[in-house]
Amino acid sequence: MQARLQCLSHTPLKGYFDPEAAIVKEVAALVGTLRAEVEAFDPEVIYLFWPDHLNGFFLELMPQFCIGMAAESVGDYQTSAGPLNVPRALAEACAQAVVDAGIDLGFSYRMQVDHGCAQPLEELTGALDRYPVVPIFINSVAPPVVSFQRARLLGEAVGRFARAQGQRALFIGSGGLSHNPPVPQLATATDPEVIARLINNRNPSPEARAARQARTIAAAEAFTAGTSTLHPLNAEWDRRLMEQLAAHDWAVLDAYRNADITADAGGSAHEAKTWVAAVAAMDAACSGAWQAEERYYREIPEWIAGFGALSGRSR
């Protein structure tokens, strides 16, 4: 089958607290190139693996994996609000195939997605609804979280389903790499208001969303100034992971331990499981006959991100 892969870091801080102009221009050029490649490929469907940041999924009920049969962007930071173009029958069939493969899966007919899904979709395609997209959520910020191995098995099930459809498919992994932004955790929260937000904060007020945004920007300013206690970025870990993904080295990737991911690359480095799932989907869809290429990497402290891009194409 004809398939493409694009794994790309995202950041809510783009446009709010940017690095020097040359780096902003560099990333913009990368995104422009990737978008042109997507347009030339003209996918019939996109399978987008994404992590939420407690904007659409909360501790009232937190699935490890969830496929959206319908989805709408909340429009946080500079992403657009509005519906995604989700082909319901295809998403339902994909969910059935994943469950039949032995993967426990949530599903939603009212999925809310945040910048983790909307930003790569808009940057790579130009709009939320330009192409049919099946959004596949992977819990990456609310322990307990699944392993790299389970993310791989999810991706493989999606990839086998995509191969059976015979459509031109684009697999996107959005997230990572090393980073540790100020995402509150129930285990350390003491303020009753914070605890309530973690458990159920669906559709917060504009004022509450603006306050959260301000806290994120302040955290980035402190991180860049070196006055933050956030986990440092880890370029060595990021580059090693990208090499292993490009090589489809599943024995090594399956052996990653969650505790080590947190210790080495930060709590939100678990978003890299979206990359693992997307690469595994590409691998299964192409029966291993594809090539991967690292497209970009840079530590960008202003965005609190090890910012990378990894592409792939079927042979």
PDB file of C-alpha atoms in Angstrom:
ATOM      1  CA  MET A   1       0.000   0.000   0.000  1.00  0.00           C
ATOM      2  CA  GLN A   2       0.985   3.633  -0.344  1.00  0.00           C
ATOM      3  CA  ALA A   3       1.726   5.102   3.070  1.00  0.00           C
ATOM      4  CA  ARG A   4       3.582   7.959   4.673  1.00  0.00           C
ATOM      5  CA  LEU A   5       4.708   8.608   8.226  1.00  0.00           C
ATOM      6  CA  GLN A   6       5.228  11.905   9.982  1.00  0.00           C
ATOM      7  CA  CYS A   7       6.238  12.154  13.620  1.00  0.00           C
ATOM      8  CA  LEU A   8       6.488  15.754  14.778  1.00  0.00           C
ATOM      9  CA  SER A   9       6.909  17.490  18.116  1.00  0.00           C
ATOM     10  CA  HIS A  10       4.293  20.020  19.123  1.00  0.00           C
ATOM     11  CA  THR A  11       4.412  22.920  21.563  1.00  0.00           C
ATOM     12  CA  PRO A  12       1.745  25.185  23.029  1.00  0.00           C
ATOM     13  CA  LEU A  13       4.348  27.941  23.383  1.00  0.00           C
ATOM     14  CA  LYS A  14       4.847  28.632  19.696  1.00  0.00           C
ATOM     15  CA  GLY A  15       3.959  32.274  19.103  1.00  0.00           C
ATOM     16  CA  TYR A  16       3.835  33.029  22.836  1.00  0.00           C
ATOM     17  CA  PHE A  17       7.450  32.562  23.964  1.00  0.00           C
ATOM     18  CA  ASP A  18       9.673  31.905  20.992  1.00  0.00           C
ATOM     19  CA  PRO A  19      13.402  31.233  20.570  1.00  0.00           C
ATOM     20  CA  GLU A  20      15.525  33.542  18.403  1.00  0.00           C
ATOM     21  CA  ALA A  21      14.073  34.460  15.022  1.00  0.00           C
ATOM     22  CA  ALA A  22      16.466  32.186  13.099  1.00  0.00           C
ATOM     23  CA  ILE A  23      15.187  29.112  14.948  1.00  0.00           C
ATOM     24  CA  VAL A  24      11.547  30.112  14.462  1.00  0.00           C
ATOM     25  CA  LYS A  25      12.269  30.506  10.749  1.00  0.00           C
ATOM     26  CA  GLU A  26      14.063  27.159  10.684  1.00  0.00           C
ATOM     27  CA  VAL A  27      11.107  25.313  12.211  1.00  0.00           C
ATOM     28  CA  ALA A  28       8.650  27.155   9.955  1.00  0.00           C
ATOM     29  CA  ALA A  29      10.658  26.047   6.917  1.00  0.00           C
ATOM     30  CA  LEU A  30      10.584  22.458   8.163  1.00  0.00           C
ATOM     31  CA  VAL A  31       6.818  22.569   8.655  1.00  0.00           C
ATOM     32  CA  GLY A  32       6.348  24.127   5.228  1.00  0.00           C
ATOM     33  CA  THR A  33       8.367  21.340   3.603  1.00  0.00           C
ATOM     34  CA  LEU A  34       6.458  18.643   5.443  1.00  0.00           C
ATOM     35  CA  ARG A  35       3.113  20.188   4.511  1.00  0.00           C
ATOM     36  CA  ALA A  36       4.109  20.285   0.841  1.00  0.00           C
ATOM     37  CA  GLU A  37       4.985  16.592   1.034  1.00  0.00           C
ATOM     38  CA  VAL A  38       1.604  15.784   2.575  1.00  0.00           C
ATOM     39  CA  GLU A  39      -0.164  17.768  -0.133  1.00  0.00           C
ATOM     40  CA  ALA A  40       1.779  15.945  -2.849  1.00  0.00           C
ATOM     41  CA  PHE A  41       0.922  12.582  -1.284  1.00  0.00           C
ATOM     42  CA  ASP A  42      -2.747  13.616  -0.918  1.00  0.00           C
ATOM     43  CA  PRO A  43      -3.755  11.054   1.728  1.00  0.00           C
ATOM     44  CA  GLU A  44      -7.177   9.475   1.575  1.00  0.00           C
ATOM     45  CA  VAL A  45      -7.098   9.086   5.358  1.00  0.00           C
ATOM     46  CA  ILE A  46      -4.927  10.176   8.281  1.00  0.00           C
ATOM     47  CA  TYR A  47      -4.458   8.091  11.424  1.00  0.00           C
ATOM     48  CA  LEU A  48      -3.286  10.579  14.045  1.00  0.00           C
ATOM     49  CA  PHE A  49      -1.863   9.346  17.361  1.00  0.00           C
ATOM     50  CA  TRP A  50      -1.951  12.179  19.871  1.00  0.00           C
ATOM     51  CA  PRO A  51      -1.611  12.922  23.623  1.00  0.00           C
ATOM     52  CA  ASP A  52      -4.024  15.094  25.570  1.00  0.00           C
ATOM     53  CA  HIS A  53      -2.889  17.548  28.266  1.00  0.00           C
ATOM     54  CA  LEU A  54      -5.912  17.298  30.581  1.00  0.00           C
ATOM     55  CA  ASN A  55      -7.972  19.387  28.181  1.00  0.00           C
ATOM     56  CA  GLY A  56     -10.254  16.713  26.753  1.00  0.00           C
ATOM     57  CA  PHE A  57      -9.619  13.687  28.986  1.00  0.00           C
ATOM     58  CA  PHE A  58      -9.717  13.894  32.790  1.00  0.00           C
ATOM     59  CA  LEU A  59      -9.258  11.693  35.831  1.00  0.00           C
ATOM     60  CA  GLU A  60     -12.995  11.180  36.165  1.00  0.00           C
ATOM     61  CA  LEU A  61     -12.453   8.528  33.480  1.00  0.00           C
ATOM     62  CA  MET A  62      -9.043   8.166  31.833  1.00  0.00           C
ATOM     63  CA  PRO A  63      -8.637   5.522  29.107  1.00  0.00           C
ATOM     64  CA  GLN A  64      -5.171   4.485  28.027  1.00  0.00           C
ATOM     65  CA  PHE A  65      -6.254   4.450  24.379  1.00  0.00           C
ATOM     66  CA  CYS A  66      -9.312   6.014  22.757  1.00  0.00           C
ATOM     67  CA  ILE A  67     -10.465   6.284  19.136  1.00  0.00           C
ATOM     68  CA  GLY A  68     -12.731   9.171  18.209  1.00  0.00           C
ATOM     69  CA  MET A  69     -15.774   8.412  16.045  1.00  0.00           C
ATOM     70  CA  ALA A  70     -16.390  12.165  16.049  1.00  0.00           C
ATOM     71  CA  ALA A  71     -14.078  14.852  17.377  1.00  0.00           C
ATOM     72  CA  GLU A  72     -13.876  18.587  17.928  1.00  0.00           C
ATOM     73  CA  SER A  73     -10.908  20.818  18.732  1.00  0.00           C
ATOM     74  CA  VAL A  74     -11.164  22.946  21.871  1.00  0.00           C
ATOM     75  CA  GLY A  75      -9.046  25.651  20.221  1.00  0.00           C
ATOM     76  CA  ASP A  76      -6.438  26.052  22.934  1.00  0.00           C
ATOM     77  CA  TYR A  77      -3.386  28.252  22.435  1.00  0.00           C
ATOM     78  CA  GLN A  78      -3.273  29.187  18.730  1.00  0.00           C
ATOM     79  CA  THR A  79      -5.120  26.199  17.314  1.00  0.00           C
ATOM     80  CA  SER A  80      -8.546  26.515  15.713  1.00  0.00           C
ATOM     81  CA  ALA A  81     -11.747  25.419  17.413  1.00  0.00           C
ATOM     82  CA  GLY A  82     -14.158  23.271  15.492  1.00  0.00           C
ATOM     83  CA  PRO A  83     -14.890  19.773  14.184  1.00  0.00           C
ATOM     84  CA  LEU A  84     -12.433  17.372  12.623  1.00  0.00           C
ATOM     85  CA  ASN A  85     -13.373  15.473   9.482  1.00  0.00           C
ATOM     86  CA  VAL A  86     -13.759  12.044  11.098  1.00  0.00           C
ATOM     87  CA  PRO A  87     -15.162   9.298   8.826  1.00  0.00           C
ATOM     88  CA  ARG A  88     -17.418   7.622  11.367  1.00  0.00           C
ATOM     89  CA  ALA A  89     -17.826   4.252   9.671  1.00  0.00           C
ATOM     90  CA  LEU A  90     -14.076   3.916   9.107  1.00  0.00           C
ATOM     91  CA  ALA A  91     -13.283   4.920  12.702  1.00  0.00           C
ATOM     92  CA  GLU A  92     -15.830   2.398  14.000  1.00  0.00           C
ATOM     93  CA  ALA A  93     -14.338  -0.347  11.853  1.00  0.00           C
ATOM     94  CA  CYS A  94     -10.831   0.588  13.000  1.00  0.00           C
ATOM     95  CA  ALA A  95     -11.902   0.405  16.638  1.00  0.00           C
ATOM     96  CA  GLN A  96     -13.431  -3.023  16.064  1.00  0.00           C
ATOM     97  CA  ALA A  97     -10.233  -4.249  14.424  1.00  0.00           C
ATOM     98  CA  VAL A  98      -8.117  -2.954  17.304  1.00  0.00           C
ATOM     99  CA  VAL A  99     -10.340  -4.647  19.896  1.00  0.00           C
ATOM    100  CA  ASP A 100     -10.323  -7.858  17.851  1.00  0.00           C
ATOM    101  CA  ALA A 101      -6.512  -7.708  17.991  1.00  0.00           C
ATOM    102  CA  GLY A 102      -6.677  -7.913  21.790  1.00  0.00           C
ATOM    103  CA  ILE A 103      -6.114  -4.234  22.583  1.00  0.00           C
ATOM    104  CA  ASP A 104      -8.399  -2.742  25.237  1.00  0.00           C
ATOM    105  CA  LEU A 105      -9.734   0.463  23.775  1.00  0.00           C
ATOM    106  CA  GLY A 106     -12.004   3.348  24.683  1.00  0.00           C
ATOM    107  CA  PHE A 107     -14.054   5.074  22.036  1.00  0.00           C
ATOM    108  CA  SER A 108     -15.839   8.398  21.905  1.00  0.00           C
ATOM    109  CA  TYR A 109     -18.567   9.949  19.809  1.00  0.00           C
ATOM    110  CA  ARG A 110     -17.784  13.306  21.431  1.00  0.00           C
ATOM    111  CA  MET A 111     -14.003  13.413  21.600  1.00  0.00           C
ATOM    112  CA  GLN A 112     -12.465  16.751  22.475  1.00  0.00           C
ATOM    113  CA  VAL A 113      -8.923  17.281  21.186  1.00  0.00           C
ATOM    114  CA  ASP A 114      -6.421  19.934  22.218  1.00  0.00           C
ATOM    115  CA  HIS A 115      -3.274  21.320  20.608  1.00  0.00           C
ATOM    116  CA  GLY A 116      -1.622  17.895  20.799  1.00  0.00           C
ATOM    117  CA  CYS A 117      -3.912  16.824  17.974  1.00  0.00           C
ATOM    118  CA  ALA A 118      -4.951  20.105  16.358  1.00  0.00           C
ATOM    119  CA  GLN A 119      -1.497  21.689  15.978  1.00  0.00           C
ATOM    120  CA  PRO A 120       0.095  18.954  13.836  1.00  0.00           C
ATOM    121  CA  LEU A 121      -3.116  18.540  11.859  1.00  0.00           C
ATOM    122  CA  GLU A 122      -3.252  22.246  11.014  1.00  0.00           C
ATOM    123  CA  GLU A 123       0.488  22.589  10.430  1.00  0.00           C
ATOM    124  CA  LEU A 124       0.756  19.522   8.185  1.00  0.00           C
ATOM    125  CA  THR A 125      -2.508  19.929   6.254  1.00  0.00           C
ATOM    126  CA  GLY A 126      -3.504  23.585   6.656  1.00  0.00           C
ATOM    127  CA  ALA A 127      -6.845  22.921   8.382  1.00  0.00           C
ATOM    128  CA  LEU A 128      -8.618  20.729  10.906  1.00  0.00           C
ATOM    129  CA  ASP A 129     -10.925  19.222   8.305  1.00  0.00           C
ATOM    130  CA  ARG A 130      -9.009  19.117   5.013  1.00  0.00           C
ATOM    131  CA  TYR A 131      -8.575  15.325   5.088  1.00  0.00           C
ATOM    132  CA  PRO A 132     -10.487  12.485   6.750  1.00  0.00           C
ATOM    133  CA  VAL A 133      -8.759  11.744  10.035  1.00  0.00           C
ATOM    134  CA  VAL A 134      -9.105   9.032  12.665  1.00  0.00           C
ATOM    135  CA  PRO A 135      -7.890  10.553  15.970  1.00  0.00           C
ATOM    136  CA  ILE A 136      -6.320   8.016  18.329  1.00  0.00           C
ATOM    137  CA  PHE A 137      -5.600   9.238  21.859  1.00  0.00           C
ATOM    138  CA  ILE A 138      -2.779   7.783  23.978  1.00  0.00           C
ATOM    139  CA  ASN A 139      -2.694   8.719  27.666  1.00  0.00           C
ATOM    140  CA  SER A 140       0.724  10.232  28.295  1.00  0.00           C
ATOM    141  CA  VAL A 141       0.384  12.473  31.349  1.00  0.00           C
ATOM    142  CA  ALA A 142      -1.827  10.702  33.914  1.00  0.00           C
ATOM    143  CA  PRO A 143      -0.165   7.739  35.676  1.00  0.00           C
ATOM    144  CA  PRO A 144      -0.476   4.851  35.379  1.00  0.00           C
ATOM    145  CA  VAL A 145       0.511   4.925  31.702  1.00  0.00           C
ATOM    146  CA  VAL A 146       1.110   2.077  29.278  1.00  0.00           C
ATOM    147  CA  SER A 147       4.493   0.887  28.069  1.00  0.00           C
ATOM    148  CA  PHE A 148       6.204   1.436  24.732  1.00  0.00           C
ATOM    149  CA  GLN A 149       5.356  -2.197  23.989  1.00  0.00           C
ATOM    150  CA  ARG A 150       1.616  -1.648  24.394  1.00  0.00           C
ATOM    151  CA  ALA A 151       1.808   1.490  22.241  1.00  0.00           C
ATOM    152  CA  ARG A 152       3.536  -0.623  19.601  1.00  0.00           C
ATOM    153  CA  LEU A 153       0.809  -3.266  19.698  1.00  0.00           C
ATOM    154  CA  LEU A 154      -1.862  -0.569  19.313  1.00  0.00           C
ATOM    155  CA  GLY A 155      -0.021   0.894  16.333  1.00  0.00           C
ATOM    156  CA  GLU A 156       0.426  -2.501  14.699  1.00  0.00           C
ATOM    157  CA  ALA A 157      -3.312  -3.210  14.971  1.00  0.00           C
ATOM    158  CA  VAL A 158      -4.127   0.147  13.363  1.00  0.00           C
ATOM    159  CA  GLY A 159      -1.536  -0.440  10.646  1.00  0.00           C
ATOM    160  CA  ARG A 160      -2.915  -3.868   9.746  1.00  0.00           C
ATOM    161  CA  PHE A 161      -6.396  -2.358   9.544  1.00  0.00           C
ATOM    162  CA  ALA A 162      -5.142   0.448   7.301  1.00  0.00           C
ATOM    163  CA  ARG A 163      -3.406  -2.023   5.005  1.00  0.00           C
ATOM    164  CA  ALA A 164      -6.667  -3.961   4.585  1.00  0.00           C
ATOM    165  CA  GLN A 165      -8.461  -0.775   3.508  1.00  0.00           C
ATOM    166  CA  GLY A 166      -6.055  -0.171   0.613  1.00  0.00           C
ATOM    167  CA  GLN A 167      -6.216   3.620   0.969  1.00  0.00           C
ATOM    168  CA  ARG A 168      -3.339   6.092   0.773  1.00  0.00           C
ATOM    169  CA  ALA A 169      -2.696   6.495   4.491  1.00  0.00           C
ATOM    170  CA  LEU A 170      -0.710   9.038   6.456  1.00  0.00           C
ATOM    171  CA  PHE A 171       0.285   8.048   9.992  1.00  0.00           C
ATOM    172  CA  ILE A 172       1.066  10.951  12.328  1.00  0.00           C
ATOM    173  CA  GLY A 173       2.661  10.760  15.765  1.00  0.00           C
ATOM    174  CA  SER A 174       2.369  14.016  17.708  1.00  0.00           C
ATOM    175  CA  GLY A 175       4.323  14.643  20.863  1.00  0.00           C
ATOM    176  CA  GLY A 176       7.583  14.309  22.692  1.00  0.00           C
ATOM    177  CA  LEU A 177      10.397  14.258  22.832  1.00  0.00           C
ATOM    178  CA  SER A 178      12.166  15.009  26.148  1.00  0.00           C
ATOM    179  CA  HIS A 179      10.246  17.635  28.099  1.00  0.00           C
ATOM    180  CA  ASN A 180       8.545  18.177  31.414  1.00  0.00           C
ATOM    181  CA  PRO A 181       6.116  21.116  31.303  1.00  0.00           C
ATOM    182  CA  PRO A 182       4.132  22.071  34.403  1.00  0.00           C
ATOM    183  CA  VAL A 183       1.294  19.533  34.115  1.00  0.00           C
ATOM    184  CA  PRO A 184      -0.271  19.138  37.581  1.00  0.00           C
ATOM    185  CA  GLN A 185      -0.458  15.613  39.032  1.00  0.00           C
ATOM    186  CA  LEU A 186      -3.074  14.248  41.385  1.00  0.00           C
ATOM    187  CA  ALA A 187      -0.393  12.547  43.474  1.00  0.00           C
ATOM    188  CA  THR A 188       1.144  15.897  44.450  1.00  0.00           C
ATOM    189  CA  ALA A 189      -1.883  18.206  44.269  1.00  0.00           C
ATOM    190  CA  THR A 190      -3.074  19.666  47.568  1.00  0.00           C
ATOM    191  CA  ASP A 191      -5.328  22.510  46.445  1.00  0.00           C
ATOM    192  CA  PRO A 192      -8.957  21.275  46.260  1.00  0.00           C
ATOM    193  CA  GLU A 193      -9.565  23.485  43.221  1.00  0.00           C
ATOM    194  CA  VAL A 194      -6.622  21.935  41.357  1.00  0.00           C
ATOM    195  CA  ILE A 195      -7.793  18.433  42.283  1.00  0.00           C
ATOM    196  CA  ALA A 196     -11.280  19.233  40.993  1.00  0.00           C
ATOM    197  CA  ARG A 197      -9.827  20.496  37.698  1.00  0.00           C
ATOM    198  CA  LEU A 198      -7.819  17.321  37.244  1.00  0.00           C
ATOM    199  CA  ILE A 199     -10.844  15.121  37.804  1.00  0.00           C
ATOM    200  CA  ASN A 200     -13.349  16.990  35.648  1.00  0.00           C
ATOM    201  CA  ASN A 201     -12.597  20.274  33.941  1.00  0.00           C
ATOM    202  CA  ARG A 202     -14.345  19.780  30.618  1.00  0.00           C
ATOM    203  CA  ASN A 203     -15.091  23.052  28.823  1.00  0.00           C
ATOM    204  CA  PRO A 204     -13.360  25.472  31.236  1.00  0.00           C
ATOM    205  CA  SER A 205     -14.180  29.163  31.087  1.00  0.00           C
ATOM    206  CA  PRO A 206     -12.099  31.426  28.830  1.00  0.00           C
ATOM    207  CA  GLU A 207     -10.654  33.001  31.983  1.00  0.00           C
ATOM    208  CA  ALA A 208      -9.551  29.618  33.337  1.00  0.00           C
ATOM    209  CA  ARG A 209      -7.985  28.659  30.024  1.00  0.00           C
ATOM    210  CA  ALA A 210      -6.152  32.009  29.850  1.00  0.00           C
ATOM    211  CA  ALA A 211      -4.829  31.529  33.380  1.00  0.00           C
ATOM    212  CA  ARG A 212      -3.471  28.098  32.486  1.00  0.00           C
ATOM    213  CA  GLN A 213      -1.835  29.545  29.393  1.00  0.00           C
ATOM    214  CA  ALA A 214      -0.204  32.275  31.471  1.00  0.00           C
ATOM    215  CA  ARG A 215       1.202  29.664  33.875  1.00  0.00           C
ATOM    216  CA  THR A 216       2.688  27.715  30.962  1.00  0.00           C
ATOM    217  CA  ILE A 217       4.351  30.827  29.514  1.00  0.00           C
ATOM    218  CA  ALA A 218       5.767  31.761  32.924  1.00  0.00           C
ATOM    219  CA  ALA A 219       7.152  28.254  33.303  1.00  0.00           C
ATOM    220  CA  ALA A 220       8.869  28.510  29.913  1.00  0.00           C
ATOM    221  CA  GLU A 221      10.400  31.854  30.846  1.00  0.00           C
ATOM    222  CA  ALA A 222      11.802  30.398  34.072  1.00  0.00           C
ATOM    223  CA  PHE A 223      13.025  27.254  32.304  1.00  0.00           C
ATOM    224  CA  THR A 224      14.897  29.284  29.696  1.00  0.00           C
ATOM    225  CA  ALA A 225      16.385  31.549  32.367  1.00  0.00           C
ATOM    226  CA  GLY A 226      17.683  28.536  34.290  1.00  0.00           C
ATOM    227  CA  THR A 227      15.614  29.295  37.385  1.00  0.00           C
ATOM    228  CA  SER A 228      13.195  26.373  36.986  1.00  0.00           C
ATOM    229  CA  THR A 229      13.084  23.005  38.718  1.00  0.00           C
ATOM    230  CA  LEU A 230      11.631  21.326  35.627  1.00  0.00           C
ATOM    231  CA  HIS A 231      13.489  18.296  34.253  1.00  0.00           C
ATOM    232  CA  PRO A 232      16.139  19.372  31.728  1.00  0.00           C
ATOM    233  CA  LEU A 233      15.895  18.447  28.065  1.00  0.00           C
ATOM    234  CA  ASN A 234      17.938  15.420  27.019  1.00  0.00           C
ATOM    235  CA  ALA A 235      19.206  15.579  23.437  1.00  0.00           C
ATOM    236  CA  GLU A 236      21.146  12.326  23.782  1.00  0.00           C
ATOM    237  CA  TRP A 237      17.975  10.440  24.788  1.00  0.00           C
ATOM    238  CA  ASP A 238      15.967  12.088  22.026  1.00  0.00           C
ATOM    239  CA  ARG A 239      18.438  11.291  19.262  1.00  0.00           C
ATOM    240  CA  ARG A 240      18.889   7.715  20.441  1.00  0.00           C
ATOM    241  CA  LEU A 241      15.124   7.177  20.444  1.00  0.00           C
ATOM    242  CA  MET A 242      14.776   8.636  16.959  1.00  0.00           C
ATOM    243  CA  GLU A 243      17.532   6.323  15.679  1.00  0.00           C
ATOM    244  CA  GLN A 244      15.836   3.300  17.242  1.00  0.00           C
ATOM    245  CA  LEU A 245      12.477   4.257  15.752  1.00  0.00           C
ATOM    246  CA  ALA A 246      13.993   4.822  12.318  1.00  0.00           C
ATOM    247  CA  ALA A 247      15.550   1.353  12.550  1.00  0.00           C
ATOM    248  CA  HIS A 248      12.250  -0.210  13.758  1.00  0.00           C
ATOM    249  CA  ASP A 249      14.307  -1.776  16.564  1.00  0.00           C
ATOM    250  CA  TRP A 250      11.360  -3.240  18.434  1.00  0.00           C
ATOM    251  CA  ALA A 251      13.377  -5.449  20.769  1.00  0.00           C
ATOM    252  CA  VAL A 252      15.129  -2.376  22.155  1.00  0.00           C
ATOM    253  CA  LEU A 253      12.025  -0.172  22.144  1.00  0.00           C
ATOM    254  CA  ASP A 254       9.886  -2.784  23.893  1.00  0.00           C
ATOM    255  CA  ALA A 255      12.442  -2.905  26.708  1.00  0.00           C
ATOM    256  CA  TYR A 256      11.989   0.764  27.687  1.00  0.00           C
ATOM    257  CA  ARG A 257      10.739   1.116  31.269  1.00  0.00           C
ATOM    258  CA  ASN A 258       8.338   3.912  32.184  1.00  0.00           C
ATOM    259  CA  ALA A 259      10.325   4.861  35.273  1.00  0.00           C
ATOM    260  CA  ASP A 260      13.463   5.278  33.161  1.00  0.00           C
ATOM    261  CA  ILE A 261      11.629   7.411  30.580  1.00  0.00           C
ATOM    262  CA  THR A 262      10.525   9.784  33.336  1.00  0.00           C
ATOM    263  CA  ALA A 263      13.945   9.875  34.991  1.00  0.00           C
ATOM    264  CA  ASP A 264      15.909  10.327  31.769  1.00  0.00           C
ATOM    265  CA  ALA A 265      13.660  12.579  29.692  1.00  0.00           C
ATOM    266  CA  GLY A 266      10.911  14.048  31.903  1.00  0.00           C
ATOM    267  CA  GLY A 267       7.333  13.197  32.766  1.00  0.00           C
ATOM    268  CA  SER A 268       5.886  14.310  29.449  1.00  0.00           C
ATOM    269  CA  ALA A 269       8.407  12.338  27.394  1.00  0.00           C
ATOM    270  CA  HIS A 270       5.770   9.596  27.562  1.00  0.00           C
ATOM    271  CA  GLU A 271       4.188  11.484  24.658  1.00  0.00           C
ATOM    272  CA  ALA A 272       6.837   9.721  22.550  1.00  0.00           C
ATOM    273  CA  LYS A 273       4.490   6.720  22.691  1.00  0.00           C
ATOM    274  CA  THR A 274       2.533   8.447  19.945  1.00  0.00           C
ATOM    275  CA  TRP A 275       5.690   8.177  17.802  1.00  0.00           C
ATOM    276  CA  VAL A 276       6.082   4.514  18.756  1.00  0.00           C
ATOM    277  CA  ALA A 277       2.481   3.778  17.763  1.00  0.00           C
ATOM    278  CA  ALA A 278       2.731   5.710  14.493  1.00  0.00           C
ATOM    279  CA  VAL A 279       5.989   3.989  13.500  1.00  0.00           C
ATOM    280  CA  ALA A 280       4.511   0.590  14.393  1.00  0.00           C
ATOM    281  CA  ALA A 281       1.412   1.384  12.321  1.00  0.00           C
ATOM    282  CA  MET A 282       3.603   2.312   9.362  1.00  0.00           C
ATOM    283  CA  ASP A 283       5.647  -0.854   9.832  1.00  0.00           C
ATOM    284  CA  ALA A 284       2.550  -3.066   9.872  1.00  0.00           C
ATOM    285  CA  ALA A 285       0.839  -1.250   7.005  1.00  0.00           C
ATOM    286  CA  CYS A 286       3.905  -1.648   4.780  1.00  0.00           C
ATOM    287  CA  SER A 287       4.922  -5.104   6.036  1.00  0.00           C
ATOM    288  CA  GLY A 288       8.277  -3.585   6.958  1.00  0.00           C
ATOM    289  CA  ALA A 289       8.948  -2.349   3.418  1.00  0.00           C
ATOM    290  CA  TRP A 290       9.493   1.332   4.111  1.00  0.00           C
ATOM    291  CA  GLN A 291      12.252   3.806   4.793  1.00  0.00           C
ATOM    292  CA  ALA A 292      12.543   6.253   7.692  1.00  0.00           C
ATOM    293  CA  GLU A 293      14.472   9.495   7.817  1.00  0.00           C
ATOM    294  CA  GLU A 294      15.272  11.893  10.655  1.00  0.00           C
ATOM    295  CA  ARG A 295      14.247  15.319   9.394  1.00  0.00           C
ATOM    296  CA  TYR A 296      15.029  17.641  12.269  1.00  0.00           C
ATOM    297  CA  TYR A 297      16.180  17.872  15.852  1.00  0.00           C
ATOM    298  CA  ARG A 298      16.981  20.753  18.144  1.00  0.00           C
ATOM    299  CA  GLU A 299      16.687  21.432  21.851  1.00  0.00           C
ATOM    300  CA  ILE A 300      14.397  24.463  22.188  1.00  0.00           C
ATOM    301  CA  PRO A 301      14.162  25.479  25.863  1.00  0.00           C
ATOM    302  CA  GLU A 302      11.800  28.388  25.096  1.00  0.00           C
ATOM    303  CA  TRP A 303       9.276  25.770  23.979  1.00  0.00           C
ATOM    304  CA  ILE A 304      10.297  23.367  26.784  1.00  0.00           C
ATOM    305  CA  ALA A 305      10.893  20.749  24.109  1.00  0.00           C
ATOM    306  CA  GLY A 306      13.349  18.451  22.513  1.00  0.00           C
ATOM    307  CA  PHE A 307      11.856  19.293  19.138  1.00  0.00           C
ATOM    308  CA  GLY A 308      12.136  16.668  16.413  1.00  0.00           C
ATOM    309  CA  ALA A 309      10.684  15.315  13.194  1.00  0.00           C
ATOM    310  CA  LEU A 310      10.875  11.827  11.701  1.00  0.00           C
ATOM    311  CA  SER A 311       9.412  10.904   8.307  1.00  0.00           C
ATOM    312  CA  GLY A 312       8.859   7.662   6.440  1.00  0.00           C
ATOM    313  CA  ARG A 313       7.574   6.447   3.084  1.00  0.00           C
ATOM    314  CA  SER A 314       6.578   3.108   1.648  1.00  0.00           C
ATOM    315  CA  ARG A 315       8.906   1.568  -0.917  1.00  0.00           C
TER     316      ARG A 315
END
